[in-house]
GROMACS .gro file of C-alpha atoms in nm:
model
  210
    1MET     CA    1  -1.435  -1.147   2.025
    2LYS     CA    2  -1.126  -1.159   1.804
    3LYS     CA    3  -1.051  -1.505   1.670
    4GLU     CA    4  -0.698  -1.640   1.711
    5PHE     CA    5  -0.506  -1.715   1.392
    6ARG     CA    6  -0.437  -2.086   1.345
    7LEU     CA    7  -0.223  -2.287   1.105
    8GLU     CA    8  -0.539  -2.438   0.957
    9HIS     CA    9  -0.645  -2.096   0.825
   10LEU     CA   10  -0.359  -2.111   0.573
   11GLY     CA   11  -0.551  -2.384   0.391
   12PHE     CA   12  -0.755  -2.106   0.232
   13CYS     CA   13  -0.444  -2.024   0.029
   14GLY     CA   14  -0.483  -2.357  -0.151
   15ILE     CA   15  -0.828  -2.248  -0.268
   16LEU     CA   16  -0.692  -1.912  -0.387
   17SER     CA   17  -0.416  -2.092  -0.576
   18LEU     CA   18  -0.667  -2.301  -0.772
   19LEU     CA   19  -0.888  -2.000  -0.845
   20SER     CA   20  -0.590  -1.801  -0.973
   21TYR     CA   21  -0.472  -2.084  -1.197
   22ALA     CA   22  -0.822  -2.146  -1.331
   23ALA     CA   23  -0.864  -1.776  -1.409
   24MET     CA   24  -0.539  -1.780  -1.604
   25VAL     CA   25  -0.636  -2.090  -1.801
   26PHE     CA   26  -0.990  -1.982  -1.888
   27ILE     CA   27  -0.958  -1.603  -1.922
   28SER     CA   28  -0.611  -1.553  -2.077
   29PRO     CA   29  -0.712  -1.695  -2.420
   30ILE     CA   30  -0.918  -1.380  -2.486
   31ALA     CA   31  -0.585  -1.197  -2.528
   32TYR     CA   32  -0.442  -1.462  -2.763
   33PRO     CA   33  -0.608  -1.444  -3.108
   34GLY     CA   34  -0.631  -1.788  -3.265
   35TYR     CA   35  -0.553  -1.976  -2.945
   36ASP     CA   36  -0.701  -2.327  -2.954
   37TRP     CA   37  -0.729  -2.476  -2.606
   38LEU     CA   38  -0.794  -2.824  -2.745
   39SER     CA   39  -0.457  -2.844  -2.919
   40MET     CA   40  -0.233  -2.588  -2.745
   41ALA     CA   41  -0.061  -2.613  -2.409
   42VAL     CA   42  -0.143  -2.400  -2.106
   43SER     CA   43   0.219  -2.279  -2.100
   44ASP     CA   44   0.164  -2.123  -2.444
   45LEU     CA   45  -0.054  -1.862  -2.273
   46SER     CA   46   0.231  -1.733  -2.057
   47ALA     CA   47   0.517  -1.803  -2.299
   48VAL     CA   48   0.769  -1.525  -2.359
   49GLY     CA   49   0.645  -1.335  -2.664
   50ALA     CA   50   0.286  -1.465  -2.642
   51PRO     CA   51   0.021  -1.190  -2.679
   52SER     CA   52  -0.153  -1.318  -2.365
   53ALA     CA   53   0.161  -1.337  -2.150
   54ASP     CA   54   0.100  -1.018  -1.951
   55LEU     CA   55  -0.263  -1.103  -1.873
   56ALA     CA   56  -0.172  -1.464  -1.789
   57ASP     CA   57   0.098  -1.352  -1.544
   58ARG     CA   58  -0.141  -1.114  -1.370
   59LEU     CA   59  -0.419  -1.369  -1.338
   60ASN     CA   60  -0.175  -1.637  -1.224
   61ALA     CA   61  -0.008  -1.416  -0.962
   62LEU     CA   62  -0.163  -1.595  -0.663
   63PHE     CA   63  -0.113  -1.948  -0.795
   64GLY     CA   64   0.249  -1.999  -0.692
   65PRO     CA   65   0.276  -1.809  -0.362
   66CYS     CA   66  -0.060  -1.926  -0.228
   67GLY     CA   67   0.002  -2.285  -0.336
   68LEU     CA   68   0.337  -2.291  -0.154
   69VAL     CA   69   0.197  -2.137   0.164
   70SER     CA   70  -0.082  -2.395   0.170
   71ILE     CA   71   0.132  -2.702   0.105
   72MET     CA   72   0.397  -2.600   0.359
   73ALA     CA   73   0.124  -2.556   0.620
   74VAL     CA   74  -0.002  -2.904   0.526
   75CYS     CA   75   0.351  -3.041   0.579
   76VAL     CA   76   0.347  -2.903   0.934
   77ALA     CA   77  -0.006  -3.029   1.000
   78VAL     CA   78   0.062  -3.390   0.892
   79SER     CA   79   0.379  -3.417   1.101
   80CYS     CA   80   0.169  -3.576   1.377
   81GLN     CA   81   0.059  -3.863   1.154
   82ASP     CA   82   0.208  -4.207   1.218
   83CYS     CA   83   0.265  -4.333   0.863
   84LYS     CA   84   0.606  -4.226   0.733
   85LEU     CA   85   0.502  -4.304   0.374
   86PHE     CA   86   0.219  -4.051   0.396
   87LYS     CA   87   0.451  -3.780   0.523
   88ILE     CA   88   0.705  -3.862   0.251
   89GLY     CA   89   0.428  -3.830  -0.008
   90ILE     CA   90   0.328  -3.487   0.123
   91GLY     CA   91   0.695  -3.386   0.126
   92LEU     CA   92   0.741  -3.496  -0.236
   93PHE     CA   93   0.428  -3.306  -0.333
   94ALA     CA   94   0.569  -2.994  -0.166
   95ALA     CA   95   0.900  -3.044  -0.351
   96MET     CA   96   0.704  -3.065  -0.676
   97GLU     CA   97   0.533  -2.736  -0.594
   98TRP     CA   98   0.868  -2.565  -0.530
   99ILE     CA   99   1.016  -2.698  -0.854
  100THR     CA  100   0.704  -2.586  -1.042
  101ASN     CA  101   0.731  -2.232  -0.911
  102ILE     CA  102   1.107  -2.190  -0.940
  103GLY     CA  103   1.165  -2.398  -1.252
  104TYR     CA  104   0.898  -2.240  -1.471
  105LYS     CA  105   1.001  -1.890  -1.366
  106MET     CA  106   1.366  -1.962  -1.449
  107PHE     CA  107   1.283  -2.138  -1.776
  108PRO     CA  108   0.953  -2.009  -1.920
  109LEU     CA  109   0.854  -2.130  -2.263
  110VAL     CA  110   0.972  -1.900  -2.543
  111ALA     CA  111   0.708  -1.877  -2.814
  112ASN     CA  112   0.929  -1.759  -3.099
  113GLU     CA  113   1.215  -2.005  -3.046
  114SER     CA  114   1.263  -2.367  -3.151
  115MET     CA  115   1.174  -2.637  -2.897
  116SER     CA  116   1.539  -2.745  -2.924
  117SER     CA  117   1.664  -2.413  -2.783
  118PHE     CA  118   1.825  -2.425  -2.437
  119GLN     CA  119   1.541  -2.231  -2.273
  120ASN     CA  120   1.269  -2.454  -2.413
  121VAL     CA  121   1.463  -2.775  -2.348
  122MET     CA  122   1.501  -2.675  -1.982
  123HIS     CA  123   1.128  -2.597  -1.972
  124ILE     CA  124   1.061  -2.954  -2.084
  125VAL     CA  125   1.310  -3.090  -1.825
  126VAL     CA  126   1.126  -2.901  -1.550
  127THR     CA  127   0.797  -3.045  -1.677
  128ILE     CA  128   0.936  -3.400  -1.664
  129LEU     CA  129   1.059  -3.348  -1.307
  130VAL     CA  130   0.721  -3.207  -1.204
  131VAL     CA  131   0.533  -3.501  -1.356
  132LEU     CA  132   0.763  -3.763  -1.199
  133LEU     CA  133   0.745  -3.603  -0.855
  134SER     CA  134   0.367  -3.567  -0.886
  135ILE     CA  135   0.325  -3.935  -0.970
  136ALA     CA  136   0.559  -4.051  -0.692
  137SER     CA  137   0.397  -3.825  -0.433
  138LEU     CA  138   0.041  -3.925  -0.519
  139ILE     CA  139   0.125  -4.296  -0.504
  140CYS     CA  140   0.281  -4.250  -0.159
  141ILE     CA  141  -0.019  -4.047  -0.043
  142ILE     CA  142  -0.271  -4.297  -0.178
  143ILE     CA  143  -0.113  -4.578   0.022
  144GLY     CA  144   0.009  -4.382   0.323
  145ALA     CA  145  -0.316  -4.192   0.385
  146ARG     CA  146  -0.509  -4.521   0.376
  147ILE     CA  147  -0.272  -4.666   0.638
  148ASP     CA  148  -0.317  -4.358   0.857
  149GLY     CA  149  -0.695  -4.385   0.837
  150LEU     CA  150  -0.730  -4.079   0.614
  151SER     CA  151  -0.934  -4.254   0.347
  152PHE     CA  152  -1.083  -3.925   0.224
  153ILE     CA  153  -0.733  -3.803   0.130
  154SER     CA  154  -0.642  -4.139  -0.022
  155ASN     CA  155  -0.954  -4.138  -0.241
  156TRP     CA  156  -0.892  -3.785  -0.368
  157ALA     CA  157  -0.526  -3.867  -0.435
  158LEU     CA  158  -0.637  -4.169  -0.640
  159ILE     CA  159  -0.880  -3.958  -0.844
  160CYS     CA  160  -0.612  -3.696  -0.913
  161PHE     CA  161  -0.358  -3.967  -0.996
  162LEU     CA  162  -0.597  -4.116  -1.253
  163MET     CA  163  -0.653  -3.768  -1.400
  164MET     CA  164  -0.278  -3.721  -1.432
  165PHE     CA  165  -0.222  -4.070  -1.576
  166ILE     CA  166  -0.490  -4.019  -1.840
  167GLY     CA  167  -0.350  -3.674  -1.916
  168VAL     CA  168   0.010  -3.791  -1.955
  169LEU     CA  169  -0.096  -4.094  -2.158
  170GLY     CA  170  -0.323  -3.882  -2.377
  171THR     CA  171  -0.057  -3.621  -2.457
  172GLY     CA  172   0.167  -3.903  -2.576
  173ILE     CA  173  -0.071  -4.109  -2.791
  174ALA     CA  174  -0.373  -3.890  -2.871
  175PRO     CA  175  -0.391  -3.682  -3.191
  176LYS     CA  176  -0.208  -3.350  -3.171
  177ASN     CA  177  -0.535  -3.161  -3.206
  178LEU     CA  178  -0.632  -3.296  -2.860
  179PHE     CA  179  -0.298  -3.229  -2.686
  180GLY     CA  180  -0.431  -2.932  -2.491
  181LEU     CA  181  -0.729  -3.124  -2.357
  182PHE     CA  182  -0.518  -3.403  -2.208
  183GLU     CA  183  -0.251  -3.164  -2.085
  184ARG     CA  184  -0.515  -2.979  -1.884
  185LEU     CA  185  -0.620  -3.304  -1.716
  186SER     CA  186  -0.261  -3.349  -1.604
  187THR     CA  187  -0.194  -2.993  -1.488
  188PHE     CA  188  -0.529  -2.945  -1.314
  189SER     CA  189  -0.489  -3.274  -1.126
  190VAL     CA  190  -0.210  -3.141  -0.902
  191VAL     CA  191  -0.362  -2.793  -0.862
  192ILE     CA  192  -0.694  -2.946  -0.760
  193PHE     CA  193  -0.526  -3.186  -0.516
  194ASN     CA  194  -0.335  -2.899  -0.355
  195CYS     CA  195  -0.668  -2.720  -0.312
  196ILE     CA  196  -0.823  -3.034  -0.160
  197LEU     CA  197  -0.538  -3.059   0.090
  198GLY     CA  198  -0.600  -2.694   0.175
  199VAL     CA  199  -0.970  -2.757   0.232
  200TYR     CA  200  -0.900  -3.048   0.467
  201LEU     CA  201  -0.637  -2.837   0.644
  202LEU     CA  202  -0.904  -2.569   0.698
  203ARG     CA  203  -1.136  -2.834   0.840
  204GLY     CA  204  -0.866  -2.949   1.083
  205ASP     CA  205  -0.870  -3.306   0.948
  206LEU     CA  206  -0.498  -3.334   0.869
  207ASN     CA  207  -0.357  -3.287   1.216
  208ASN     CA  208  -0.572  -3.558   1.374
  209ARG     CA  209  -0.436  -3.908   1.403
  210GLY     CA  210  -0.628  -4.174   1.211
   0.00000   0.00000   0.00000
């Protein structure tokens, strides 16, 4: 008997998004001689002019589209929840995903240009917007999900928020030779949380009232 397609099935896209991003982060360095993941940013792998840019783009092909499909399905699924703060948090997280996908494609890092060039400055501006929206969304979700009785989502949001906080703090105060390590904590926090939302969407837990 043929199974009927349901909105929840789109949660699988969140898993694909994480797998695609992880493949880019862990496999692309093989095409970048001398790349040091402890000190260099993830964006260096896909920067214009980087030797690993082509491989990184191929491996990362599912990250953006699948992530957006998953989070937009989550937005629809949580519309039945009572807490407005929770729905605002999910909406802000979705906005962050859109800015991530559009902003970084419009303003990719340019490896052979100064960080003060227009392209690279705009890349940094996009990064700041993504971080601020991520922090705001996770705080709203932590509180709102708890109010709605979705403690499992609240707990995961808290874990990912702490990952991001440590990552942002570390990139600012840690030695430069550890920049890449802390940056990965920050970037993986949102990708992992998007995957977690996708998993709970698949389970049908997001469209049930707490």
